[in-house]
Tab-separated table of C-alpha atoms and ligand atoms in Angstrom:
chain	number	residue	atom	x	y	z
H	30	SER	CA	0.000	0.000	0.000
H	31	SER	CA	1.077	3.559	-0.623
H	32	SER	CA	0.367	6.581	1.536
H	33	ALA	CA	0.083	8.610	-1.694
H	34	ILE	CA	-3.234	6.957	-2.513
H	35	THR	CA	-6.493	7.273	-0.619
H	36	TYR	CA	-9.363	5.035	-1.696
H	37	GLY	CA	-12.941	6.087	-1.066
H	38	ILE	CA	-16.434	4.957	-1.991
H	39	ALA	CA	-18.986	7.637	-2.806
H	40	ASP	CA	-22.204	8.255	-4.708
H	41	LEU	CA	-21.362	10.143	-7.900
H	42	GLU	CA	-24.785	11.855	-7.685
H	43	LYS	CA	-23.592	13.770	-4.619
H	44	LEU	CA	-19.830	13.785	-4.780
H	45	ASP	CA	-18.105	16.086	-2.311
H	46	LEU	CA	-14.585	17.073	-3.410
H	47	PRO	CA	-12.209	19.838	-2.287
H	48	ASP	CA	-11.797	22.775	-4.700
H	49	ALA	CA	-8.866	23.073	-7.139
H	50	THR	CA	-7.027	20.019	-5.797
H	51	PHE	CA	-6.708	17.318	-8.492
H	52	ASP	CA	-4.577	17.088	-11.655
H	53	LEU	CA	-6.668	14.316	-13.212
H	54	ALA	CA	-10.190	12.937	-12.956
H	55	TYR	CA	-10.716	9.568	-14.673
H	56	SER	CA	-13.888	7.538	-15.088
H	57	SER	CA	-14.483	4.247	-16.880
H	58	LEU	CA	-18.015	3.463	-18.099
H	59	ALA	CA	-19.935	4.997	-15.190
H	60	PHE	CA	-21.241	8.409	-16.340
H	61	HIS	CA	-24.158	6.897	-18.305
H	62	TYR	CA	-25.727	5.852	-14.979
H	63	ILE	CA	-25.745	9.396	-13.599
H	64	VAL	CA	-29.002	11.381	-13.513
H	65	ASP	CA	-27.436	14.719	-12.489
H	66	LEU	CA	-24.519	14.702	-14.919
H	67	LYS	CA	-24.578	18.505	-15.093
H	68	GLY	CA	-23.984	18.654	-11.324
H	69	LEU	CA	-21.235	16.017	-11.457
H	70	PHE	CA	-19.372	17.800	-14.284
H	71	ALA	CA	-19.599	21.076	-12.312
H	72	ARG	CA	-18.143	19.405	-9.186
H	73	ILE	CA	-15.335	17.722	-11.137
H	74	HIS	CA	-14.504	21.002	-12.890
H	75	GLN	CA	-14.309	22.787	-9.548
H	76	ALA	CA	-12.162	20.040	-7.997
H	77	LEU	CA	-9.532	20.144	-10.782
H	78	VAL	CA	-6.601	22.526	-10.697
H	79	PRO	CA	-6.521	24.986	-13.632
H	80	GLY	CA	-5.407	22.907	-16.637
H	81	GLY	CA	-6.361	19.699	-14.807
H	82	ARG	CA	-7.699	16.934	-17.018
H	83	LEU	CA	-10.908	14.912	-17.174
H	84	VAL	CA	-10.624	11.650	-19.139
H	85	PHE	CA	-13.538	9.233	-19.367
H	86	SER	CA	-15.298	6.525	-21.318
H	87	ILE	CA	-19.081	6.292	-21.543
H	88	GLU	CA	-21.433	3.943	-23.366
H	89	HIS	CA	-21.940	5.492	-26.805
H	90	PRO	CA	-25.382	7.098	-27.270
H	91	ILE	CA	-25.877	5.123	-30.503
H	92	PHE	CA	-25.383	1.918	-28.519
H	93	MET	CA	-27.642	3.052	-25.683
H	94	ALA	CA	-30.531	4.684	-27.546
H	95	PRO	CA	-32.613	1.736	-28.865
H	96	ARG	CA	-35.609	0.322	-27.008
H	97	GLN	CA	-34.322	-3.188	-27.816
H	98	PRO	CA	-30.512	-2.964	-27.933
H	99	GLY	CA	-29.438	-5.974	-29.968
H	100	TRP	CA	-28.348	-6.904	-33.479
H	101	LEU	CA	-30.790	-7.180	-36.365
H	102	ILE	CA	-29.606	-9.724	-38.957
H	103	ASP	CA	-30.937	-9.615	-42.532
H	104	GLU	CA	-31.290	-12.439	-45.095
H	105	GLN	CA	-27.693	-11.902	-46.237
H	106	GLY	CA	-26.499	-12.276	-42.658
H	107	ARG	CA	-25.604	-8.596	-42.367
H	108	LYS	CA	-25.764	-7.125	-38.918
H	109	SER	CA	-27.220	-3.735	-38.110
H	110	TRP	CA	-27.866	-1.953	-34.856
H	111	PRO	CA	-31.338	-0.407	-34.479
H	112	VAL	CA	-30.870	3.264	-33.637
H	113	ASP	CA	-34.465	4.105	-32.711
H	114	SER	CA	-35.503	6.571	-30.014
H	115	TYR	CA	-32.230	8.469	-30.361
H	116	GLN	CA	-33.851	11.828	-29.625
H	117	LEU	CA	-35.796	10.472	-26.637
H	118	GLN	CA	-33.319	11.274	-23.894
H	119	GLY	CA	-33.751	9.732	-20.465
H	120	PRO	CA	-33.792	6.360	-18.724
H	121	ARG	CA	-33.107	3.041	-20.449
H	122	VAL	CA	-33.771	-0.106	-18.448
H	123	THR	CA	-31.495	-3.061	-19.235
H	124	ASN	CA	-30.933	-6.512	-17.767
H	125	TRP	CA	-27.148	-6.571	-17.850
H	126	LEU	CA	-25.427	-8.268	-14.881
H	127	ALA	CA	-28.594	-7.546	-12.887
H	128	GLU	CA	-32.287	-7.104	-13.703
H	129	GLY	CA	-33.549	-3.554	-14.203
H	130	VAL	CA	-30.275	-1.630	-14.390
H	131	ILE	CA	-31.151	1.961	-15.308
H	132	LYS	CA	-28.935	3.939	-17.671
H	133	GLN	CA	-29.409	7.557	-18.754
H	134	HIS	CA	-29.412	8.082	-22.507
H	135	ARG	CA	-28.211	11.455	-23.786
H	136	THR	CA	-27.357	12.435	-27.351
H	137	VAL	CA	-23.719	13.098	-28.285
H	138	GLY	CA	-24.662	16.784	-28.592
H	139	THR	CA	-26.138	16.929	-25.096
H	140	LEU	CA	-23.155	15.162	-23.537
H	141	LEU	CA	-20.516	17.360	-25.157
H	142	THR	CA	-22.515	20.538	-24.528
H	143	LEU	CA	-22.829	19.637	-20.824
H	144	LEU	CA	-19.021	19.484	-20.691
H	145	ILE	CA	-18.608	22.785	-22.534
H	146	GLN	CA	-21.207	24.489	-20.312
H	147	ALA	CA	-19.392	23.196	-17.203
H	148	GLY	CA	-16.319	25.101	-18.457
H	149	PHE	CA	-14.300	22.248	-19.955
H	150	THR	CA	-12.182	22.529	-23.096
H	151	LEU	CA	-12.518	19.363	-25.182
H	152	THR	CA	-9.226	17.957	-26.464
H	153	HIS	CA	-10.173	14.534	-27.868
H	154	VAL	CA	-13.372	12.655	-28.711
H	155	ASP	CA	-12.961	9.061	-29.912
H	156	GLU	CA	-15.779	6.752	-31.035
H	157	TRP	CA	-13.713	3.656	-30.373
H	158	GLY	CA	-13.487	0.930	-32.996
H	159	PRO	CA	-11.032	-1.952	-33.489
H	160	SER	CA	-7.814	-1.487	-35.491
H	161	GLU	CA	-6.492	-4.035	-38.016
H	162	ALA	CA	-4.182	-5.355	-35.285
H	163	ASP	CA	-7.073	-5.612	-32.803
H	164	LEU	CA	-9.076	-7.611	-35.385
H	165	LYS	CA	-6.172	-9.943	-36.047
H	166	ALA	CA	-5.711	-10.590	-32.336
H	167	ARG	CA	-9.446	-10.889	-31.584
H	168	PRO	CA	-11.603	-11.611	-34.674
H	169	ALA	CA	-14.806	-11.406	-32.604
H	170	LEU	CA	-14.258	-7.648	-32.408
H	171	ALA	CA	-15.356	-7.402	-36.078
H	172	GLU	CA	-18.929	-6.564	-35.058
H	173	GLU	CA	-17.564	-3.414	-33.389
H	174	LEU	CA	-17.013	-2.056	-36.921
H	175	GLU	CA	-20.808	-1.807	-37.371
H	176	ARG	CA	-21.512	0.787	-34.685
H	177	PRO	CA	-19.683	2.498	-31.824
H	178	MET	CA	-20.157	0.959	-28.397
H	179	MET	CA	-18.011	3.366	-26.440
H	180	LEU	CA	-17.209	7.049	-26.545
H	181	LEU	CA	-13.895	8.236	-25.104
H	182	VAL	CA	-13.480	11.885	-24.147
H	183	ALA	CA	-10.525	13.948	-22.964
H	184	ALA	CA	-11.025	17.497	-21.689
H	185	HIS	CA	-9.341	19.952	-19.400
H	186	ARG	CA	-10.300	22.751	-17.045
C	216	SAM	C1	-20.181	-0.704	-16.239
C	216	SAM	S1	-19.526	-0.616	-14.594
C	216	SAM	C2	-17.873	-0.041	-14.864
C	216	SAM	C3	-16.937	-0.546	-13.807
C	216	SAM	C4	-15.457	-0.162	-13.966
C	216	SAM	N1	-15.279	1.274	-13.827
C	216	SAM	C5	-14.925	-0.667	-15.278
C	216	SAM	O1	-14.663	0.134	-16.187
C	216	SAM	O2	-14.757	-1.882	-15.424
C	216	SAM	C6	-20.400	0.788	-13.949
C	216	SAM	C7	-20.029	1.163	-12.523
C	216	SAM	O3	-20.631	2.405	-12.178
C	216	SAM	C8	-20.986	2.375	-10.829
C	216	SAM	N2	-22.016	3.391	-10.548
C	216	SAM	C9	-23.217	3.529	-11.128
C	216	SAM	N3	-23.884	4.564	-10.587
C	216	SAM	C10	-23.061	5.105	-9.632
C	216	SAM	C11	-23.191	6.188	-8.718
C	216	SAM	N4	-24.294	6.931	-8.665
C	216	SAM	N5	-22.160	6.438	-7.879
C	216	SAM	C12	-21.025	5.672	-7.921
C	216	SAM	N6	-20.856	4.647	-8.764
C	216	SAM	C13	-21.865	4.360	-9.603
C	216	SAM	C14	-21.491	0.947	-10.631
C	216	SAM	O4	-21.439	0.578	-9.288
C	216	SAM	C15	-20.513	0.156	-11.482
C	216	SAM	O5	-19.418	-0.260	-10.722
């Protein structure tokens, strides 16, 4: 263990952080569960030092939007992802790992504008997809060429 690291467990809906203290905030695949994302972005922004970075992944809105998230396969065996309900922002109930897990769908525009309005400068937005090398190593990743599952964002205060 290192005295340089303090671990804590907290509800991201009501996070309490000291002002202007952190160089980096990092989140992996958790922000799409947050109802008050505007409030969370404001608190993270305030907790970062000037120039401090926020780096996160979030389920891509195209992946999250549909009422029935799952592949449609046509007579030729081609896969497509049904992007219905994209403009209907709000809760999506899924049965992933547990029954009735509630996610919060927002459009790409809403998500990025929330960051901008919180005062962040966006530096990188990546709709992740597999590279040639990724496909060689793991052929099952090929379906990730059909639609983005994850959105990766880097920003700074
Ligand atoms: C898809 S998992 C990602 C886990 C891990 N970060 C990773 O990338 O493998 C989503 C995580 O978000 C957490 N989570 C959801 N809502 C939260 C909240 N309001 N406050 C804190 N954590 C939350 C869940 O407990 C869960 O661990």
